[in-house]
Amino acid sequence: MAPVTPKSLLQPRVEAPATLLFQGLTSGLELRTGSPILPPFRMADYTHMTRAALVARLRSLESKKRRPGNQSAPPTKLPTALSDSEERLRAILETAAEGIITIDDRGRIESFNRAAEMIFGYKAGEVIGRNVSLLMPSPDRECHDSYLANYQQTGTAKIIGIGREVAARRKDGSTFPIDLSVSEMRLADRRLFTGFIRDVTVRKRAEEQLRLLSEALESTANGIAITDTDGQILWVNPAFTRLTGYDRDEVVGRNPRILKSGKHPPELYRELWETIRHGQSWHGEMVNRRKDGSLYPEEMTVTPVRAGDGDITHFVAVKQDITERKRAEEKLAALAQTLAEKNKELETIVYVASHDLRSPLVNIQGFGKELALACGRLQKLAPDLKPDAGSAELGQLLSQEIPEALEYIQAGVAKIDSLLSGFLRYSRLGRAALKIERLDVKTMLSGIAQAMEFQIKQAGATLQVGTVPDCLGDATQIDQVFSNLLDNAVKYLDPERPGLISVTGRIEEDRAIYTVRDNGIGIPQGHQEKIFEIFHRLNPSHGTGEGLGLTIAQRILERHNGSIRVESGPGAGTAFFVSLPAPAQAT
């Protein structure tokens, strides 16, 4: 009887890539013509079989075919056994998670399972009968046939029976990494090679990410320690060794308490563990002890690491040596303390000097007025003197030179008095106690506007007060800040256009921000850094004042944990931005 091929192997569509491979398994079997072909049974799921299990299963089917007992089996049982083997093999190939490709000894593809279709983007019908090199990028594509021929001649394998990672090529031309394992199979008089392919693109990306992460952790300047949930150290980086003096082998398996200095209460460590065990990060500063016993300050952040199910599996501690920063902070604190003491001494000197200088200044001012009155009386007596050269000179002295000298004296006295008054106000800022309270800035500005009404009208200006939030501060001193800013705005208006002054405000986080804006002459860029210096005036000939208004405003705001800055330009007006603490309930 002639060999009969099962109908399932003659389908035009390549529904089962195992068909051609199975032809080799059945080439030596004879079936009775007209014997019924059993309908396919439900295929088993081999998705989770390992590569070794798949190979073993295929070889098992081959060995069953080769057993002499199978050849002597009753002819009536052959169709059933054949159909069973075919369906099992088809199930293995079609449900396997790995791509499985079978080629003949000339490199032509004979089977191409569904997983291979998904991996390479080809349908089985597009590749069956073609050389497997179309799935390879250059230079492997050009060399494959010579590799295969060399193996068949010499038995020297590069991949067959070994397996390794290689590059593959998809239908769209893109290349990607695969794990390839090739097994050789001899079926009757045929020699076949089965390749098991796994796309490792995702794995390679993950490996690259892990490599980058590992290199980053190894090379970072901060010490890093990874522990389990019980606090046992699993890994530390080189920076940890430089920071603590402990090598990796000395701390792995131990608890971080080996670094404890005894400088902190147990409550600190209890708070740390409670925080991280509840899934939150802990950040703070500690004094720890190195291996050699020396103490050092560090800034540490401990972060919990969660698994995919949300459970905490590890803790990561990042440590930074802040020894230099602490030294700098101590120096800065000492300098600040020294500066505060010197400022206090200077304020005392200025206060005393200003107070003591006012007494002789009052005398100069008073006796100057007395001298002016005496000159007036002498002028009245001058007509009674005999007219001669002496009387003419005396008349000139009494009527011109002495009054002019007295005017200069009085002007100088007034200037000195103004400066001393400014000194006194400035020195009192650091001496006066602050009464911090919630301030109704809208009402405060209304009072200032009312007090300056005549000055504003005289300048031909308009003052607009918009919506402003409340703030926290000392009422007297904050009133002085806004009074000084509005007074400057009026003084430096542009006479070429109607003056417009506005005050607005807003809340930003926990700060009340106020803007005092005018359309005056503006401030050149070169002067903007100097306007807060003591006695600095933009234009000494423009208006009156001693040049202390902005200096005092800045000093007041510094004492209130506030700030002031300016934006301006010549002819573009000026805007001062004042920042003060906002009440907690402010909106």
Coordinates of C-alpha atoms in Angstrom, one line a residue:
M1 CA 0.0 0.0 0.0
A2 CA 1.2 3.4 -0.8
P3 CA 1.8 5.9 2.1
V4 CA -1.2 8.0 2.8
T5 CA -0.8 11.5 4.3
P6 CA -3.5 12.7 6.7
K7 CA -5.8 15.4 5.3
S8 CA -4.8 17.8 8.0
L9 CA -1.4 18.0 6.5
L10 CA -2.7 19.0 3.0
Q11 CA -4.5 22.2 4.0
P12 CA -3.5 25.2 1.8
R13 CA -3.3 27.6 4.7
V14 CA -0.5 27.1 7.2
E15 CA -2.7 26.8 10.2
A16 CA -0.3 24.5 12.0
P17 CA 3.4 25.2 11.5
A18 CA 4.2 21.7 12.8
T19 CA 2.7 20.1 9.6
L20 CA 5.9 19.8 7.6
L21 CA 7.9 18.6 10.6
F22 CA 5.3 16.0 11.3
Q23 CA 5.7 14.7 7.7
G24 CA 9.1 13.5 8.7
L25 CA 7.6 11.7 11.7
T26 CA 5.1 9.9 9.5
S27 CA 7.1 9.3 6.3
G28 CA 7.8 5.7 7.1
L29 CA 4.2 4.8 8.2
E30 CA 1.5 3.2 6.1
L31 CA -2.2 3.8 6.7
R32 CA -5.0 1.8 5.2
T33 CA -6.7 3.7 2.4
G34 CA -10.1 5.0 3.5
S35 CA -9.3 4.7 7.1
P36 CA -11.2 7.3 9.1
I37 CA -9.1 10.3 10.2
L38 CA -10.1 11.1 13.8
P39 CA -11.3 14.6 14.4
P40 CA -8.7 16.8 16.3
F41 CA -9.2 16.7 20.0
R42 CA -8.8 19.8 22.3
M43 CA -5.2 20.9 22.2
A44 CA -3.3 21.1 25.5
D45 CA -1.8 24.4 26.5
Y46 CA 2.0 24.2 26.4
T47 CA 2.5 28.0 26.9
H48 CA 4.3 27.6 30.2
M49 CA 6.6 24.7 29.2
T50 CA 10.3 25.5 29.4
R51 CA 12.5 25.3 26.3
A52 CA 14.1 22.1 27.6
A53 CA 10.7 20.6 28.2
L54 CA 9.6 21.5 24.6
V55 CA 12.7 19.8 23.2
A56 CA 12.2 16.8 25.3
R57 CA 8.6 16.5 24.2
L58 CA 9.5 16.7 20.6
R59 CA 12.2 14.0 21.0
S60 CA 9.7 11.9 22.9
L61 CA 7.4 11.9 20.0
E62 CA 10.2 11.1 17.6
S63 CA 11.4 8.2 19.8
K64 CA 7.9 6.8 19.8
K65 CA 7.9 6.8 16.1
R66 CA 11.2 5.0 16.0
R67 CA 10.4 2.2 18.4
P68 CA 10.2 -1.2 16.7
G69 CA 7.1 -2.0 18.7
N70 CA 5.4 0.9 17.0
Q71 CA 6.2 -0.6 13.6
S72 CA 4.6 -3.9 14.6
A73 CA 1.5 -2.4 16.1
P74 CA -1.8 -3.6 14.8
P75 CA -2.6 -1.7 11.6
T76 CA -6.0 -0.7 13.0
K77 CA -4.3 1.3 15.8
L78 CA -2.1 3.3 13.5
P79 CA -4.6 6.0 12.5
T80 CA -5.4 6.7 16.1
A81 CA -1.8 6.8 17.2
L82 CA -0.8 9.0 14.3
S83 CA -3.6 11.5 14.9
D84 CA -2.9 11.6 18.6
S85 CA 0.8 12.3 17.9
E86 CA 0.0 14.9 15.3
E87 CA -2.4 16.8 17.5
R88 CA 0.0 16.7 20.4
L89 CA 2.8 18.0 18.4
R90 CA 0.6 20.7 16.9
A91 CA -0.5 21.8 20.4
I92 CA 3.1 22.0 21.5
L93 CA 4.2 24.2 18.6
E94 CA 1.1 26.4 18.4
T95 CA 0.7 27.2 22.1
A96 CA 4.3 27.5 23.0
A97 CA 5.3 31.0 24.3
E98 CA 8.6 30.8 22.4
G99 CA 8.9 31.1 18.7
I100 CA 9.7 27.7 17.1
I101 CA 11.1 27.5 13.6
T102 CA 12.1 24.4 11.8
I103 CA 14.5 24.4 8.8
D104 CA 15.9 21.7 6.6
D105 CA 19.5 20.9 5.9
R106 CA 19.6 23.7 3.2
G107 CA 18.3 26.3 5.6
R108 CA 14.7 26.5 4.1
I109 CA 11.9 27.1 6.6
E110 CA 9.5 24.2 7.0
S111 CA 7.5 25.3 10.1
F112 CA 6.9 28.7 11.7
N113 CA 4.6 28.8 14.8
R114 CA 2.3 31.5 16.0
A115 CA 4.7 32.9 18.5
A116 CA 7.3 33.2 15.7
E117 CA 4.7 35.1 13.7
M118 CA 4.2 37.6 16.5
I119 CA 7.9 38.0 17.1
F120 CA 9.0 38.6 13.5
G121 CA 5.8 40.1 12.0
Y122 CA 5.7 37.5 9.2
K123 CA 2.8 35.1 8.6
A124 CA 3.8 31.5 8.2
G125 CA 2.8 31.4 4.6
E126 CA 5.2 34.3 3.8
V127 CA 8.3 32.4 5.0
I128 CA 7.6 28.7 4.5
G129 CA 10.0 27.5 1.8
R130 CA 12.3 30.5 2.1
N131 CA 15.8 30.6 3.5
V132 CA 15.9 31.4 7.2
S133 CA 18.5 34.0 6.6
L134 CA 15.7 36.5 5.8
L135 CA 15.2 36.6 9.6
M136 CA 18.8 37.7 10.1
P137 CA 20.5 41.1 9.8
S138 CA 23.8 41.6 8.1
P139 CA 26.4 40.1 8.3
D140 CA 24.8 37.0 9.6
R141 CA 22.4 36.9 6.7
E142 CA 25.1 36.5 4.2
C143 CA 27.1 34.0 6.2
H144 CA 24.3 31.7 7.4
D145 CA 24.4 29.2 4.6
S146 CA 28.2 28.7 5.0
Y147 CA 27.8 28.3 8.8
L148 CA 25.2 25.5 8.2
A149 CA 27.3 23.8 5.5
N150 CA 30.4 24.0 7.7
Y151 CA 28.5 22.4 10.6
Q152 CA 27.2 19.5 8.4
Q153 CA 30.7 18.9 7.1
T154 CA 32.8 19.3 10.2
G155 CA 30.4 19.0 13.1
T156 CA 31.7 22.3 14.6
A157 CA 28.8 24.1 16.1
K158 CA 28.5 27.9 16.7
I159 CA 24.9 27.8 18.0
I160 CA 23.5 24.3 17.4
G161 CA 23.2 22.6 20.7
I162 CA 24.7 25.6 22.5
G163 CA 22.4 28.6 22.4
R164 CA 23.2 32.2 22.7
E165 CA 22.0 35.8 22.3
V166 CA 21.9 37.0 18.7
A167 CA 20.4 39.8 16.6
A168 CA 17.3 39.1 14.5
R169 CA 15.4 41.1 11.8
R170 CA 11.7 41.7 11.7
K171 CA 9.6 42.0 8.6
D172 CA 9.7 45.8 8.9
G173 CA 13.5 45.7 8.8
S174 CA 14.0 46.6 12.4
T175 CA 16.5 44.5 14.4
F176 CA 16.1 43.2 17.9
P177 CA 17.9 40.9 20.3
I178 CA 16.8 37.3 20.8
D179 CA 17.8 34.2 22.8
L180 CA 18.3 31.4 20.2
S181 CA 18.7 27.7 20.9
V182 CA 19.0 25.3 18.0
S183 CA 18.5 21.5 18.2
E184 CA 19.3 19.0 15.5
M185 CA 16.7 16.3 14.7
R186 CA 17.1 13.3 12.4
L187 CA 13.8 12.0 11.2
A188 CA 14.0 8.9 9.0
D189 CA 16.3 10.0 6.2
R190 CA 15.9 13.7 6.9
R191 CA 18.0 16.1 8.9
L192 CA 16.1 19.0 10.5
F193 CA 17.0 21.9 12.8
T194 CA 14.6 23.4 15.2
G195 CA 15.2 26.9 16.6
F196 CA 13.7 28.1 19.8
I197 CA 13.4 31.9 19.8
R198 CA 12.6 34.3 22.6
D199 CA 12.4 38.1 22.1
V200 CA 14.5 39.6 24.9
T201 CA 14.0 43.3 24.0
V202 CA 12.2 44.0 27.2
R203 CA 14.7 42.1 29.2
K204 CA 17.6 43.9 27.6
R205 CA 16.0 47.2 28.3
A206 CA 15.4 46.2 31.9
E207 CA 19.0 45.0 32.2
E208 CA 20.2 48.3 30.8
Q209 CA 18.1 50.2 33.3
L210 CA 19.5 48.0 36.0
R211 CA 23.0 48.5 34.8
L212 CA 22.6 52.3 34.7
L213 CA 20.9 52.3 38.1
S214 CA 23.7 50.1 39.5
E215 CA 26.4 52.4 38.1
A216 CA 24.6 55.4 39.4
L217 CA 24.4 54.0 42.9
E218 CA 28.0 52.9 42.8
S219 CA 29.3 56.2 41.6
T220 CA 27.1 58.7 43.5
A221 CA 28.8 61.0 45.9
N222 CA 26.3 60.2 48.7
G223 CA 26.4 57.1 50.8
I224 CA 23.6 54.7 50.1
A225 CA 22.6 51.7 52.1
I226 CA 19.8 49.2 51.3
T227 CA 18.3 47.2 54.1
D228 CA 15.5 44.6 54.5
T229 CA 12.4 45.4 56.5
D230 CA 14.1 44.3 59.7
G231 CA 16.9 46.8 59.1
Q232 CA 19.6 44.3 58.2
I233 CA 22.0 45.9 55.7
L234 CA 22.0 44.1 52.3
W235 CA 24.2 46.4 50.2
V236 CA 26.1 49.7 50.5
N237 CA 28.0 51.7 47.9
P238 CA 31.6 52.9 47.9
A239 CA 30.6 56.4 49.2
F240 CA 29.1 54.7 52.3
T241 CA 32.5 53.2 52.9
R242 CA 34.2 56.6 52.5
L243 CA 31.7 58.2 54.8
T244 CA 31.7 55.6 57.6
G245 CA 35.0 53.8 57.2
Y246 CA 33.2 50.4 57.0
D247 CA 33.8 48.1 54.0
R248 CA 30.8 46.5 52.4
D249 CA 31.7 43.1 53.8
E250 CA 31.9 44.5 57.3
V251 CA 28.3 45.8 57.3
V252 CA 26.3 43.4 55.1
G253 CA 24.0 41.5 57.4
R254 CA 24.4 44.0 60.3
N255 CA 22.1 46.6 61.6
P256 CA 22.7 50.4 60.9
R257 CA 22.8 50.9 64.7
I258 CA 26.5 50.2 64.5
L259 CA 26.7 53.9 63.5
K260 CA 24.9 55.2 66.5
S261 CA 26.7 57.9 68.3
G262 CA 24.7 58.1 71.5
K263 CA 24.0 61.8 70.8
H264 CA 20.3 61.3 70.1
P265 CA 17.4 60.2 72.3
P266 CA 15.6 56.9 71.5
E267 CA 12.5 58.9 70.5
L268 CA 14.3 60.1 67.3
Y269 CA 14.9 56.5 66.1
R270 CA 11.4 55.4 67.1
E271 CA 10.0 58.3 65.0
L272 CA 12.2 57.3 62.1
W273 CA 11.0 53.6 62.1
E274 CA 7.4 54.5 62.6
T275 CA 7.6 56.9 59.7
I276 CA 9.2 54.5 57.2
R277 CA 7.1 51.5 58.2
H278 CA 4.0 53.5 57.5
G279 CA 5.3 53.9 53.9
Q280 CA 6.5 57.5 54.3
S281 CA 10.0 58.9 53.7
W282 CA 12.0 60.2 56.7
H283 CA 14.4 63.1 56.4
G284 CA 16.6 64.7 59.0
E285 CA 20.1 65.2 60.4
M286 CA 22.0 63.0 62.7
V287 CA 25.4 62.8 64.3
N288 CA 26.9 59.3 63.7
R289 CA 30.1 57.4 64.6
R290 CA 32.6 56.2 62.1
K291 CA 34.5 52.9 62.4
D292 CA 37.5 54.7 63.9
G293 CA 35.2 56.3 66.6
S294 CA 35.1 59.8 65.2
L295 CA 31.8 61.6 65.1
Y296 CA 30.4 63.3 62.0
P297 CA 27.1 65.0 61.1
E298 CA 25.1 63.7 58.2
E299 CA 21.9 64.5 56.4
M300 CA 19.9 61.4 55.8
T301 CA 16.8 60.4 53.8
V302 CA 15.2 57.0 54.3
T303 CA 12.7 55.8 51.7
P304 CA 10.6 52.6 51.7
V305 CA 10.6 50.4 48.6
R306 CA 7.4 48.7 47.6
A307 CA 6.8 45.5 45.6
G308 CA 4.2 45.3 42.9
D309 CA 1.5 44.3 45.5
G310 CA 2.2 47.4 47.5
D311 CA 4.0 45.7 50.4
I312 CA 7.2 47.3 51.7
T313 CA 10.2 45.0 50.9
H314 CA 13.2 47.2 51.5
F315 CA 14.4 50.6 52.8
V316 CA 17.0 52.8 51.0
A317 CA 19.0 55.3 53.1
V318 CA 20.8 58.1 51.4
K319 CA 23.5 59.8 53.5
Q320 CA 25.4 63.0 52.9
D321 CA 28.3 64.2 55.0
I322 CA 27.5 67.8 56.1
T323 CA 30.6 68.4 58.1
E324 CA 31.7 71.3 56.0
R325 CA 28.2 72.8 55.8
K326 CA 27.9 72.6 59.6
R327 CA 31.2 74.4 60.0
A328 CA 30.1 77.1 57.6
E329 CA 26.8 77.4 59.4
E330 CA 28.6 77.8 62.7
K331 CA 30.9 80.4 61.3
L332 CA 27.9 82.2 59.8
A333 CA 26.1 82.1 63.1
A334 CA 29.1 83.5 64.9
L335 CA 29.5 86.2 62.3
A336 CA 25.8 87.0 62.6
Q337 CA 26.0 87.2 66.3
T338 CA 29.0 89.4 66.1
L339 CA 27.3 91.6 63.5
A340 CA 24.2 91.8 65.7
E341 CA 26.3 92.9 68.6
K342 CA 28.2 95.5 66.6
N343 CA 24.9 96.8 65.1
K344 CA 23.5 97.1 68.6
E345 CA 26.7 99.0 69.7
L346 CA 26.4 101.2 66.6
E347 CA 22.7 101.9 67.3
T348 CA 23.6 102.9 70.8
I349 CA 26.4 105.1 69.7
V350 CA 24.2 106.7 67.0
Y351 CA 21.4 107.2 69.5
V352 CA 23.6 108.7 72.1
A353 CA 25.5 110.9 69.6
S354 CA 22.3 112.1 68.0
H355 CA 20.8 112.9 71.3
D356 CA 23.9 114.6 72.7
L357 CA 24.5 116.6 69.5
R358 CA 21.0 118.1 69.5
S359 CA 21.8 120.1 72.7
P360 CA 24.6 122.2 71.2
L361 CA 22.7 122.3 67.9
V362 CA 19.8 123.9 69.7
N363 CA 22.2 126.4 71.3
I364 CA 23.7 127.3 67.8
Q365 CA 20.2 127.7 66.4
G366 CA 19.0 129.8 69.4
F367 CA 22.0 132.1 69.5
G368 CA 21.9 132.5 65.7
K369 CA 18.4 133.8 66.0
E370 CA 19.6 136.1 68.8
L371 CA 22.4 137.4 66.6
A372 CA 20.0 138.1 63.8
L373 CA 17.8 140.1 66.1
A374 CA 20.8 142.1 67.4
C375 CA 21.8 142.9 63.8
G376 CA 18.3 144.2 63.2
R377 CA 18.5 146.5 66.1
L378 CA 21.9 147.8 65.1
Q379 CA 20.5 148.6 61.6
K380 CA 17.9 150.8 63.2
L381 CA 20.6 152.7 65.2
A382 CA 22.9 153.1 62.2
P383 CA 21.2 156.3 60.8
D384 CA 22.1 158.1 64.1
L385 CA 25.8 157.6 63.4
K386 CA 27.8 160.4 61.8
P387 CA 28.2 159.7 58.0
D388 CA 31.8 158.7 57.4
A389 CA 33.7 155.7 55.8
G390 CA 33.3 153.6 59.0
S391 CA 29.6 154.1 59.2
A392 CA 29.2 153.0 55.5
E393 CA 31.2 149.8 56.1
L394 CA 29.2 149.1 59.2
G395 CA 26.0 149.5 57.4
Q396 CA 27.1 147.0 54.7
L397 CA 28.0 144.5 57.3
L398 CA 24.7 144.8 59.2
S399 CA 22.5 144.8 56.1
Q400 CA 24.2 142.2 53.9
E401 CA 27.2 140.1 55.1
I402 CA 26.1 139.3 58.6
P403 CA 22.4 138.4 57.6
E404 CA 23.7 136.3 54.7
A405 CA 26.1 134.4 57.1
L406 CA 23.3 133.8 59.5
E407 CA 21.2 132.4 56.8
Y408 CA 23.9 129.8 55.9
I409 CA 24.2 129.0 59.6
Q410 CA 20.5 128.5 60.0
A411 CA 20.3 126.3 56.8
G412 CA 23.2 124.2 58.1
V413 CA 21.6 123.8 61.5
A414 CA 18.3 122.7 59.8
K415 CA 20.2 120.1 57.7
I416 CA 22.0 118.7 60.7
D417 CA 18.8 118.6 62.7
S418 CA 17.1 116.7 59.9
L419 CA 20.0 114.2 59.8
L420 CA 20.1 113.7 63.5
S421 CA 16.3 113.1 63.5
G422 CA 16.8 110.5 60.9
F423 CA 19.6 108.9 62.9
L424 CA 17.4 108.7 65.9
R425 CA 14.5 107.1 64.0
Y426 CA 16.9 104.6 62.4
S427 CA 18.6 103.7 65.7
R428 CA 15.2 103.3 67.4
L429 CA 14.2 100.6 64.9
G430 CA 16.5 98.0 66.5
R431 CA 15.6 99.1 70.0
A432 CA 11.9 99.1 69.8
A433 CA 10.0 95.9 70.7
L434 CA 7.7 94.6 68.0
K435 CA 4.0 93.9 68.7
I436 CA 3.1 91.4 66.0
E437 CA -0.6 91.2 65.3
R438 CA -3.0 90.8 62.4
L439 CA -3.2 94.1 60.5
D440 CA -6.1 95.4 58.4
V441 CA -3.9 96.8 55.6
K442 CA -6.9 98.3 53.8
T443 CA -7.9 100.4 56.7
M444 CA -4.2 101.4 57.3
L445 CA -3.8 102.6 53.7
S446 CA -7.0 104.6 54.0
G447 CA -5.6 106.4 57.0
I448 CA -2.3 107.1 55.2
A449 CA -4.2 108.4 52.1
Q450 CA -6.3 110.7 54.3
A451 CA -3.1 112.1 56.0
M452 CA -1.5 112.7 52.6
E453 CA -4.6 114.1 50.9
F454 CA -3.3 117.6 50.7
Q455 CA 0.2 116.5 49.4
I456 CA -1.4 114.3 46.8
K457 CA -3.8 117.0 45.5
Q458 CA -1.0 119.5 45.4
A459 CA 1.0 117.1 43.2
G460 CA -2.1 116.7 40.9
A461 CA -2.0 112.9 41.5
T462 CA -4.6 110.2 42.1
L463 CA -4.2 107.4 44.6
Q464 CA -6.0 104.1 44.0
V465 CA -6.1 101.4 46.7
G466 CA -7.3 98.1 45.3
T467 CA -8.0 94.8 47.1
V468 CA -5.3 94.1 49.6
P469 CA -5.0 91.2 52.1
D470 CA -4.2 91.4 55.8
C471 CA -0.8 90.7 57.1
L472 CA 1.1 90.1 60.3
G473 CA 3.3 92.9 61.7
D474 CA 3.7 95.8 64.0
A475 CA 1.1 98.4 63.2
T476 CA 3.3 101.5 63.8
Q477 CA 6.3 100.2 61.7
I478 CA 4.3 98.7 58.8
D479 CA 2.4 102.0 58.6
Q480 CA 5.8 103.8 58.3
V481 CA 6.8 101.4 55.5
F482 CA 3.7 102.2 53.3
S483 CA 3.9 105.9 54.3
N484 CA 7.6 106.1 53.1
L485 CA 6.7 104.3 49.8
L486 CA 3.7 106.6 49.1
D487 CA 5.7 109.7 50.0
N488 CA 8.4 108.7 47.5
A489 CA 5.8 108.0 44.9
V490 CA 4.4 111.5 45.2
K491 CA 7.9 113.2 45.3
Y492 CA 9.1 111.5 42.1
L493 CA 6.0 111.9 39.8
D494 CA 6.6 113.0 36.2
P495 CA 5.4 116.6 35.8
E496 CA 4.7 116.0 32.2
R497 CA 1.7 113.7 32.9
P498 CA -1.0 113.3 35.6
G499 CA 0.3 111.3 38.4
L500 CA -1.2 107.9 39.2
I501 CA -0.3 105.9 42.2
S502 CA -1.9 102.5 43.0
V503 CA -1.6 99.9 45.8
T504 CA -2.7 96.3 45.2
G505 CA -2.1 93.0 47.0
R506 CA -2.4 89.2 46.8
I507 CA -1.7 86.0 48.7
E508 CA 1.1 83.6 47.6
E509 CA 1.3 80.5 49.8
D510 CA 1.9 82.0 53.3
R511 CA 3.0 85.4 52.1
A512 CA 1.1 88.7 51.6
I513 CA 2.5 90.5 48.6
Y514 CA 1.8 94.2 48.1
T515 CA 2.6 96.3 45.0
V516 CA 3.0 100.1 45.3
R517 CA 3.2 101.4 41.7
D518 CA 3.5 104.9 40.2
N519 CA 3.9 106.4 36.7
G520 CA 6.7 108.7 37.8
I521 CA 10.1 109.5 36.4
G522 CA 11.4 106.0 37.2
I523 CA 14.8 104.8 38.5
P524 CA 17.8 104.1 36.2
Q525 CA 19.1 100.6 36.4
G526 CA 22.4 101.7 37.9
H527 CA 20.7 103.4 40.8
Q528 CA 18.3 100.5 41.7
E529 CA 20.9 98.7 43.9
K530 CA 21.7 101.8 45.8
I531 CA 18.3 103.2 46.7
F532 CA 18.2 101.2 49.9
E533 CA 21.6 102.5 51.1
I534 CA 21.5 105.0 54.0
F535 CA 21.3 108.7 52.9
H536 CA 21.1 107.7 49.2
R537 CA 18.8 110.0 47.2
L538 CA 17.9 109.6 43.5
N539 CA 18.0 113.4 42.9
P540 CA 19.1 115.5 45.9
S541 CA 17.8 118.6 44.3
H542 CA 14.3 117.0 43.8
G543 CA 12.2 117.6 46.8
T544 CA 13.1 117.3 50.5
G545 CA 14.2 114.5 52.7
E546 CA 17.3 112.9 54.2
G547 CA 17.5 109.7 52.1
L548 CA 16.5 107.4 54.8
G549 CA 12.9 106.4 53.8
L550 CA 13.7 103.3 51.8
T551 CA 16.5 102.3 54.2
I552 CA 14.1 102.4 57.1
A553 CA 11.5 100.5 55.1
Q554 CA 13.9 97.7 54.3
R555 CA 15.1 97.5 57.9
I556 CA 11.6 97.3 59.2
L557 CA 10.7 94.5 56.8
E558 CA 13.8 92.5 57.6
R559 CA 12.8 92.6 61.3
H560 CA 9.3 91.3 60.2
N561 CA 10.8 88.4 58.2
G562 CA 9.7 90.3 55.1
S563 CA 11.4 91.8 52.0
I564 CA 11.2 94.5 49.5
R565 CA 12.3 94.8 45.8
V566 CA 11.9 97.3 43.0
E567 CA 11.2 97.2 39.3
S568 CA 11.6 100.4 37.4
G569 CA 13.1 102.1 34.3
P570 CA 13.6 105.7 33.3
G571 CA 10.3 107.2 32.3
A572 CA 8.5 103.9 33.0
G573 CA 7.4 104.5 36.6
T574 CA 8.4 102.5 39.6
A575 CA 6.9 99.4 41.3
F576 CA 7.9 98.3 44.9
F577 CA 7.0 94.8 45.9
V578 CA 6.6 94.2 49.7
S579 CA 6.4 90.7 51.1
L580 CA 5.1 90.1 54.6
P581 CA 3.9 87.0 56.5
A582 CA 0.2 86.4 56.0
P583 CA -2.2 85.3 58.7
A584 CA -2.9 81.5 58.6
Q585 CA -6.6 82.0 57.8
A586 CA -5.9 84.6 55.1
T587 CA -7.3 83.8 51.6

